[in-house]
């Protein structure tokens, strides 16, 4: 190794190899370069380490991470939704669009991203709030819950759930205070929505495939 | 390692990396946030052999350039000198952090990956889909450029410190 090689590698920021070290120990000029380089590197690192906003880690983790165990019962989800989907798709999506189902599609189009950015609610709270309408355990048997948070919806509040089923992503809007006398459907912007009675309230299911929406509805009502 | 653990372990490095991409504190957090939300679905399984840290840096980088108009073109090494012809750089001696802000985006990105991410030239080359030699040359040039940019200020400081 010569001085040129030594300095080229050093200034590229690579660690000092044994060959470089041997050269430095026998070369006063490169020993000076080495000292100067490490002083500069310390300054460079300090300059690049811009202050990090307080609470960044927990804020990012809270917003990004699913509050639920992602591995839980995936096989069961795959099996149940797969079987249901096979029998679904026979529903005919025709007739007058239901206004509540239309509102569910509008929510996904306009407000879903905003809701995701709000972060997820704690699982314990979700268990409690959904218990009388659509128990969370039942949702978790259908697919992997990726996000859940309360959102203003219509005249009241809905619990916005993003659910990954084997075929697709679906959105659930669990509305504990919005009763529905019967099922309503709508299709718009390439999306399908179905709203069904559940407990004292109702649940809206939105997805990009009629068969998947029907199969999830079937699983909810089962 | 779960996604949550990975985010907590690398959040600070990712934020700083995003800062040197975006050069804006608020935008940096948004960039990391959006990238992680998108990355959540594709988070590598512990069994598939993907190293989590370079994967996280790569999704932040890709997401930044995807949503903000593409990666900077830096094909010729002559561009390094051309782009450094910033009027501020010629007129004033800059502090090191200011000088980093004057570096072309492609050089700042490589430095951030190395200094903040701790990646080797070979790892950076793999992440950026280029050669190790090209990364080494650019990092070398970046350091030389930074030294040139801060030298006038240092010379002034040294002069001012003389009795």
Short mmCIF file of C-alpha atoms in Angstrom, two decimals:
data_model
loop_
_atom_site.label_atom_id
_atom_site.label_comp_id
_atom_site.label_asym_id
_atom_site.label_seq_id
_atom_site.Cartn_x
_atom_site.Cartn_y
_atom_site.Cartn_z
CA UNK A 1 0.00 0.00 0.00
CA UNK A 2 1.25 3.49 -0.81
CA UNK A 3 0.29 6.89 0.56
CA UNK A 4 -2.17 7.55 -2.26
CA UNK A 5 -4.07 4.31 -1.66
CA UNK A 6 -4.07 4.93 2.08
CA UNK A 7 -5.58 8.41 1.75
CA UNK A 8 -8.06 7.41 -0.92
CA UNK A 9 -9.55 4.71 1.31
CA UNK A 10 -9.36 6.81 4.45
CA UNK A 11 -11.16 9.77 2.88
CA UNK A 12 -13.85 7.44 1.57
CA UNK A 13 -14.67 6.85 5.24
CA UNK A 14 -13.86 3.17 5.30
CA UNK A 15 -12.38 1.67 8.44
CA UNK A 16 -8.64 1.12 8.62
CA UNK A 17 -7.63 -2.33 7.43
CA UNK A 18 -4.58 -4.17 8.72
CA UNK A 19 -2.65 -3.21 5.58
CA UNK A 20 -3.55 0.44 6.11
CA UNK A 21 -2.53 0.30 9.73
CA UNK A 22 0.83 -1.19 8.83
CA UNK A 23 1.40 1.58 6.29
CA UNK A 24 0.43 4.31 8.76
CA UNK A 25 2.77 3.03 11.44
CA UNK A 26 5.65 3.36 9.02
CA UNK A 27 4.65 6.69 7.44
CA UNK A 28 4.70 9.91 9.46
CA UNK A 29 2.78 11.87 6.80
CA UNK A 30 -0.08 9.35 6.70
CA UNK A 31 -0.08 9.21 10.51
CA UNK A 32 -0.74 12.98 10.46
CA UNK A 33 -3.46 12.51 7.84
CA UNK A 34 -5.01 9.82 10.02
CA UNK A 35 -5.12 12.08 13.09
CA UNK A 36 -6.54 14.96 11.11
CA UNK A 37 -9.08 12.70 9.44
CA UNK A 38 -10.46 11.35 12.70
CA UNK A 39 -10.75 14.82 14.19
CA UNK A 40 -12.70 15.88 11.10
CA UNK A 41 -14.88 12.75 11.22
CA UNK A 42 -15.88 13.53 14.80
CA UNK A 43 -16.90 17.03 13.75
CA UNK A 44 -18.72 15.68 10.70
CA UNK A 45 -20.68 13.22 12.77
CA UNK A 46 -21.60 15.91 15.30
CA UNK A 47 -22.76 18.19 12.47
CA UNK A 48 -24.87 15.48 10.87
CA UNK A 49 -26.51 14.41 14.10
CA UNK A 50 -29.23 17.03 13.98
CA UNK A 51 -31.44 17.18 17.07
CA UNK A 52 -34.21 14.60 17.03
CA UNK A 53 -37.70 15.80 18.05
CA UNK A 54 -38.82 14.69 21.49
CA UNK A 55 -40.85 11.50 21.55
CA UNK A 56 -40.03 10.62 17.95
CA UNK A 57 -39.49 6.91 18.55
CA UNK A 58 -42.75 6.30 20.35
CA UNK A 59 -44.66 8.56 17.97
CA UNK A 60 -43.40 6.66 14.94
CA UNK A 61 -43.87 3.29 16.56
CA UNK A 62 -47.39 4.15 17.68
CA UNK A 63 -48.45 5.36 14.27
CA UNK A 64 -46.74 2.66 12.30
CA UNK A 65 -47.02 -0.50 14.27
CA UNK A 66 -50.04 -2.69 14.33
CA UNK A 67 -51.28 -2.96 17.90
CA UNK A 68 -51.94 -6.60 17.41
CA UNK A 69 -49.87 -9.71 17.02
CA UNK A 70 -49.48 -10.01 13.25
CA UNK A 71 -48.81 -13.71 13.30
CA UNK A 72 -51.94 -14.60 15.19
CA UNK A 73 -54.20 -17.06 13.52
CA UNK A 74 -53.23 -16.17 9.99
CA UNK A 75 -53.91 -19.68 8.88
CA UNK A 76 -57.37 -19.46 10.36
CA UNK A 77 -58.00 -16.14 8.65
CA UNK A 78 -56.86 -17.55 5.34
CA UNK A 79 -59.03 -20.59 5.72
CA UNK A 80 -62.18 -18.82 6.84
CA UNK A 81 -62.08 -15.99 4.34
CA UNK A 82 -61.01 -18.30 1.54
CA UNK A 83 -63.96 -20.58 2.08
CA UNK A 84 -66.35 -17.70 2.44
CA UNK A 85 -65.02 -15.98 -0.65
CA UNK A 86 -65.59 -19.09 -2.70
CA UNK A 87 -69.27 -18.95 -1.96
CA UNK A 88 -69.53 -15.23 -2.21
CA UNK A 89 -69.44 -13.21 -5.38
CA UNK A 90 -72.88 -14.59 -6.17
CA UNK A 91 -74.42 -11.52 -4.70
CA UNK A 92 -75.59 -9.12 -7.29
CA UNK A 93 -74.42 -5.59 -6.75
CA UNK A 94 -77.25 -3.77 -8.37
CA UNK A 95 -80.14 -1.57 -7.47
CA UNK A 96 -80.15 1.73 -5.68
CA UNK A 97 -76.97 2.68 -3.84
CA UNK A 98 -77.46 2.95 -0.10
CA UNK A 99 -76.51 6.36 1.30
CA UNK A 100 -74.69 4.94 4.33
CA UNK A 101 -72.67 2.59 2.13
CA UNK A 102 -71.86 5.54 -0.14
CA UNK A 103 -70.67 7.46 2.91
CA UNK A 104 -68.37 4.54 3.79
CA UNK A 105 -66.77 4.68 0.34
CA UNK A 106 -66.40 8.45 0.63
CA UNK A 107 -64.64 7.96 3.97
CA UNK A 108 -62.12 5.56 2.42
CA UNK A 109 -61.51 7.91 -0.49
CA UNK A 110 -61.13 11.09 1.51
CA UNK A 111 -60.40 10.39 5.15
CA UNK A 112 -58.74 7.00 5.49
CA UNK A 113 -55.17 8.29 5.06
CA UNK A 114 -55.82 11.02 7.64
CA UNK A 115 -57.14 8.45 10.07
CA UNK A 116 -54.07 6.26 9.63
CA UNK A 117 -51.86 9.23 10.43
CA UNK A 118 -53.74 9.76 13.70
CA UNK A 119 -52.29 6.56 15.10
CA UNK A 120 -53.91 3.49 16.53
CA UNK A 121 -55.92 3.20 19.75
CA UNK A 122 -54.79 0.79 22.49
CA UNK A 123 -56.05 -2.76 22.06
CA UNK A 124 -57.69 -2.81 25.51
CA UNK A 125 -59.75 0.22 24.62
CA UNK A 126 -60.68 -1.26 21.25
CA UNK A 127 -61.80 -4.47 22.93
CA UNK A 128 -64.08 -2.50 25.23
CA UNK A 129 -65.50 -0.08 22.68
CA UNK A 130 -66.31 -2.68 20.03
CA UNK A 131 -67.57 -5.39 22.36
CA UNK A 132 -71.29 -4.74 21.91
CA UNK A 133 -71.22 -4.13 18.18
CA UNK A 134 -68.54 -6.31 16.65
CA UNK A 135 -66.21 -7.99 19.16
CA UNK A 136 -62.60 -7.48 18.23
CA UNK A 137 -61.87 -11.18 18.67
CA UNK A 138 -64.30 -11.93 15.85
CA UNK A 139 -62.60 -9.38 13.60
CA UNK A 140 -59.23 -10.96 14.36
CA UNK A 141 -60.52 -14.32 13.25
CA UNK A 142 -61.33 -12.85 9.85
CA UNK A 143 -57.99 -11.21 9.14
CA UNK A 144 -55.06 -9.27 10.49
CA UNK A 145 -56.08 -6.00 12.10
CA UNK A 146 -53.63 -3.38 10.95
CA UNK A 147 -55.13 -0.23 12.32
CA UNK A 148 -58.00 0.81 14.52
CA UNK A 149 -58.95 4.27 15.69
CA UNK A 150 -62.19 6.20 16.40
CA UNK A 151 -63.15 8.77 13.76
CA UNK A 152 -65.98 11.22 13.34
CA UNK A 153 -68.40 9.70 10.85
CA UNK A 154 -71.81 10.98 9.86
CA UNK A 155 -73.60 12.22 12.96
CA UNK A 156 -71.53 10.17 15.37
CA UNK A 157 -68.38 8.14 15.76
CA UNK A 158 -67.15 5.12 13.86
CA UNK A 159 -64.23 2.86 14.68
CA UNK A 160 -62.08 2.74 11.58
CA UNK A 161 -60.48 -0.68 11.18
CA UNK A 162 -58.06 -1.67 8.43
CA UNK A 163 -58.18 -5.40 8.03
CA UNK A 164 -55.82 -7.48 5.91
CA UNK A 165 -57.52 -10.58 4.60
CA UNK A 166 -55.63 -13.00 2.37
CA UNK A 167 -57.06 -11.56 -0.84
CA UNK A 168 -56.97 -7.85 -0.12
CA UNK A 169 -57.18 -4.99 2.30
CA UNK A 170 -60.65 -4.10 3.52
CA UNK A 171 -61.86 -1.22 5.62
CA UNK A 172 -64.42 -1.67 8.36
CA UNK A 173 -66.36 1.18 9.90
CA UNK A 174 -67.83 -0.06 13.14
CA UNK A 175 -70.69 2.25 14.16
CA UNK A 176 -71.98 1.39 17.65
CA UNK A 177 -74.57 4.20 17.66
CA UNK A 178 -75.88 3.92 14.10
CA UNK A 179 -78.48 1.18 13.80
CA UNK A 180 -79.33 -0.19 10.35
CA UNK A 181 -82.64 -1.97 9.83
CA UNK A 182 -81.30 -3.97 6.87
CA UNK A 183 -78.29 -4.43 4.68
CA UNK A 184 -77.35 -1.66 2.26
CA UNK A 185 -74.87 -1.71 -0.58
CA UNK A 186 -73.17 0.74 -2.90
CA UNK A 187 -70.45 0.75 -5.50
CA UNK A 188 -68.50 3.78 -6.66
CA UNK A 189 -64.96 4.66 -7.82
CA UNK A 190 -64.23 0.96 -8.27
CA UNK A 191 -64.98 0.27 -4.61
CA UNK A 192 -67.71 -1.81 -3.04
CA UNK A 193 -69.33 -1.09 0.30
CA UNK A 194 -71.83 -3.01 2.33
CA UNK A 195 -73.40 -1.88 5.60
CA UNK A 196 -74.97 -4.50 7.84
CA UNK A 197 -76.70 -4.43 11.22
CA UNK A 198 -74.40 -5.51 14.06
CA UNK A 199 -75.35 -5.54 17.73
CA UNK A 200 -77.00 -2.23 18.61
CA UNK A 201 -75.33 -0.51 15.68
CA UNK A 202 -73.94 -1.40 12.28
CA UNK A 203 -70.75 -2.14 10.40
CA UNK A 204 -69.66 -0.84 7.01
CA UNK A 205 -67.27 -2.96 4.95
CA UNK A 206 -65.41 -1.37 2.03
CA UNK A 207 -63.09 -3.10 -0.42
CA UNK A 208 -62.05 -3.15 -4.03
CA UNK A 209 -63.73 -6.48 -4.75
CA UNK A 210 -67.41 -7.33 -4.34
CA UNK A 211 -66.56 -10.95 -3.54
CA UNK A 212 -64.16 -10.02 -0.74
CA UNK A 213 -66.60 -7.51 0.75
CA UNK A 214 -69.35 -10.13 0.67
CA UNK A 215 -67.12 -12.73 2.25
CA UNK A 216 -66.08 -10.40 5.08
CA UNK A 217 -69.73 -9.46 5.64
CA UNK A 218 -70.54 -13.15 5.79
CA UNK A 219 -67.82 -13.72 8.35
CA UNK A 220 -69.02 -10.78 10.45
CA UNK A 221 -72.56 -12.08 10.52
CA UNK A 222 -71.61 -15.71 11.07
CA UNK B 1 -37.29 -8.26 15.55
CA UNK B 2 -40.83 -6.96 15.20
CA UNK B 3 -41.64 -3.90 13.13
CA UNK B 4 -42.29 -1.94 16.31
CA UNK B 5 -38.90 -2.89 17.76
CA UNK B 6 -37.16 -2.04 14.50
CA UNK B 7 -38.81 1.37 14.34
CA UNK B 8 -37.86 2.17 17.92
CA UNK B 9 -34.29 0.96 17.43
CA UNK B 10 -33.62 2.96 14.28
CA UNK B 11 -36.01 5.93 14.51
CA UNK B 12 -33.31 8.48 15.34
CA UNK B 13 -30.98 7.38 12.55
CA UNK B 14 -33.85 7.27 10.06
CA UNK B 15 -35.01 10.74 11.05
CA UNK B 16 -31.51 12.17 10.65
CA UNK B 17 -31.08 10.41 7.33
CA UNK B 18 -34.42 11.81 6.16
CA UNK B 19 -33.35 15.25 7.36
CA UNK B 20 -30.31 15.20 5.10
CA UNK B 21 -32.47 14.05 2.21
CA UNK B 22 -35.21 16.61 2.78
CA UNK B 23 -33.11 19.28 4.53
CA UNK B 24 -36.15 20.21 6.55
CA UNK B 25 -37.02 19.03 10.07
CA UNK B 26 -40.77 18.82 9.63
CA UNK B 27 -40.54 17.19 6.26
CA UNK B 28 -38.03 14.68 7.64
CA UNK B 29 -40.50 13.33 10.17
CA UNK B 30 -43.23 13.18 7.53
CA UNK B 31 -40.90 11.30 5.20
CA UNK B 32 -40.05 8.69 7.83
CA UNK B 33 -43.68 8.40 8.87
CA UNK B 34 -44.97 7.86 5.36
CA UNK B 35 -42.21 5.42 4.50
CA UNK B 36 -42.85 3.34 7.60
CA UNK B 37 -46.56 3.24 6.97
CA UNK B 38 -45.93 1.94 3.50
CA UNK B 39 -43.18 -0.36 4.70
CA UNK B 40 -45.33 -1.93 7.38
CA UNK B 41 -46.99 -4.27 4.92
CA UNK B 42 -43.72 -5.44 3.42
CA UNK B 43 -41.75 -5.75 6.63
CA UNK B 44 -39.35 -8.65 6.14
CA UNK B 45 -39.92 -11.81 8.11
CA UNK B 46 -37.09 -12.71 10.49
CA UNK B 47 -36.73 -15.89 8.51
CA UNK B 48 -36.20 -14.46 5.04
CA UNK B 49 -32.67 -13.24 5.65
CA UNK B 50 -33.29 -9.55 4.94
CA UNK B 51 -31.27 -7.25 7.18
CA UNK B 52 -33.74 -4.87 8.76
CA UNK B 53 -31.61 -1.74 9.11
CA UNK B 54 -30.56 -1.33 5.45
CA UNK B 55 -34.11 -2.28 4.47
CA UNK B 56 -35.52 0.57 6.59
CA UNK B 57 -33.04 3.09 5.19
CA UNK B 58 -33.85 1.93 1.67
CA UNK B 59 -37.61 2.33 2.07
CA UNK B 60 -37.15 5.83 3.55
CA UNK B 61 -34.91 6.77 0.63
CA UNK B 62 -37.14 5.22 -2.01
CA UNK B 63 -40.27 6.75 -0.53
CA UNK B 64 -38.65 10.18 -0.36
CA UNK B 65 -37.62 10.13 -4.01
CA UNK B 66 -40.81 8.42 -5.17
CA UNK B 67 -43.01 11.13 -3.72
CA UNK B 68 -40.70 14.02 -4.43
CA UNK B 69 -39.69 13.63 -8.01
CA UNK B 70 -36.95 11.03 -8.29
CA UNK B 71 -33.39 10.55 -7.13
CA UNK B 72 -30.86 13.22 -8.01
CA UNK B 73 -28.92 12.52 -11.17
CA UNK B 74 -25.23 12.52 -10.42
CA UNK B 75 -23.71 10.65 -13.29
CA UNK B 76 -20.49 12.49 -13.86
CA UNK B 77 -17.92 13.32 -11.23
CA UNK B 78 -17.57 16.69 -12.91
CA UNK B 79 -21.07 17.41 -11.65
CA UNK B 80 -19.73 17.39 -8.12
CA UNK B 81 -17.57 20.38 -8.82
CA UNK B 82 -20.19 22.08 -10.98
CA UNK B 83 -22.87 21.74 -8.33
CA UNK B 84 -20.56 22.96 -5.63
CA UNK B 85 -20.29 26.25 -7.44
CA UNK B 86 -22.77 27.66 -4.95
CA UNK B 87 -22.24 31.41 -4.58
CA UNK B 88 -22.33 31.13 -0.80
CA UNK B 89 -19.59 28.53 -0.92
CA UNK B 90 -17.31 30.86 -2.83
CA UNK B 91 -17.99 33.99 -0.86
CA UNK B 92 -18.05 32.80 2.70
CA UNK B 93 -16.40 30.25 4.88
CA UNK B 94 -19.17 28.00 6.10
CA UNK B 95 -19.67 26.12 9.31
CA UNK B 96 -19.66 22.39 8.79
CA UNK B 97 -23.44 21.96 9.05
CA UNK B 98 -24.00 24.79 6.58
CA UNK B 99 -21.44 23.24 4.28
CA UNK B 100 -23.31 19.94 4.39
CA UNK B 101 -26.39 21.84 3.24
CA UNK B 102 -24.51 23.12 0.21
CA UNK B 103 -23.39 19.65 -0.89
CA UNK B 104 -25.26 18.18 -3.85
CA UNK B 105 -28.11 15.94 -2.66
CA UNK B 106 -26.51 12.76 -3.94
CA UNK B 107 -23.34 13.37 -1.96
CA UNK B 108 -25.19 14.33 1.20
CA UNK B 109 -27.21 11.17 0.94
CA UNK B 110 -24.13 8.94 0.66
CA UNK B 111 -22.45 10.70 3.56
CA UNK B 112 -25.57 10.33 5.70
CA UNK B 113 -25.78 6.62 4.92
CA UNK B 114 -22.17 6.17 5.93
CA UNK B 115 -21.81 8.55 8.88
CA UNK B 116 -25.27 8.17 10.40
CA UNK B 117 -26.25 4.72 9.17
CA UNK B 118 -22.81 3.21 9.66
CA UNK B 119 -22.96 1.43 6.31
CA UNK B 120 -19.81 0.44 4.43
CA UNK B 121 -19.18 1.59 0.86
CA UNK B 122 -20.16 -1.88 -0.36
CA UNK B 123 -23.47 -1.76 1.53
CA UNK B 124 -24.22 1.74 0.23
CA UNK B 125 -23.42 0.59 -3.29
CA UNK B 126 -25.87 -2.25 -2.89
CA UNK B 127 -28.60 0.04 -1.55
CA UNK B 128 -28.09 2.60 -4.31
CA UNK B 129 -27.55 0.00 -7.01
CA UNK B 130 -24.17 1.33 -8.04
CA UNK B 131 -20.58 0.19 -7.67
CA UNK B 132 -18.47 0.26 -4.54
CA UNK B 133 -15.78 2.19 -6.40
CA UNK B 134 -18.24 4.90 -7.42
CA UNK B 135 -19.44 5.24 -3.83
CA UNK B 136 -15.86 5.48 -2.54
CA UNK B 137 -14.98 8.15 -5.07
CA UNK B 138 -18.03 10.23 -4.23
CA UNK B 139 -17.52 9.98 -0.50
CA UNK B 140 -13.90 10.96 -0.98
CA UNK B 141 -14.95 13.96 -3.08
CA UNK B 142 -17.64 14.90 -0.57
CA UNK B 143 -15.13 15.05 2.27
CA UNK B 144 -12.68 17.06 0.21
CA UNK B 145 -15.46 19.46 -0.78
CA UNK B 146 -16.56 19.89 2.83
CA UNK B 147 -13.04 20.66 3.91
CA UNK B 148 -12.70 23.24 1.16
CA UNK B 149 -15.99 24.84 2.17
CA UNK B 150 -15.19 25.18 5.84
CA UNK B 151 -11.53 26.09 5.47
CA UNK B 152 -12.02 29.87 5.01
CA UNK B 153 -14.00 30.06 8.25
CA UNK B 154 -11.38 28.03 10.04
CA UNK B 155 -8.56 30.17 8.69
CA UNK B 156 -10.46 33.25 9.87
CA UNK B 157 -10.96 31.69 13.30
CA UNK B 158 -7.29 30.79 13.54
CA UNK B 159 -6.32 34.32 12.55
CA UNK B 160 -8.73 35.78 15.09
CA UNK B 161 -7.31 33.56 17.81
CA UNK B 162 -3.76 34.77 17.24
CA UNK B 163 -2.52 37.26 19.85
#
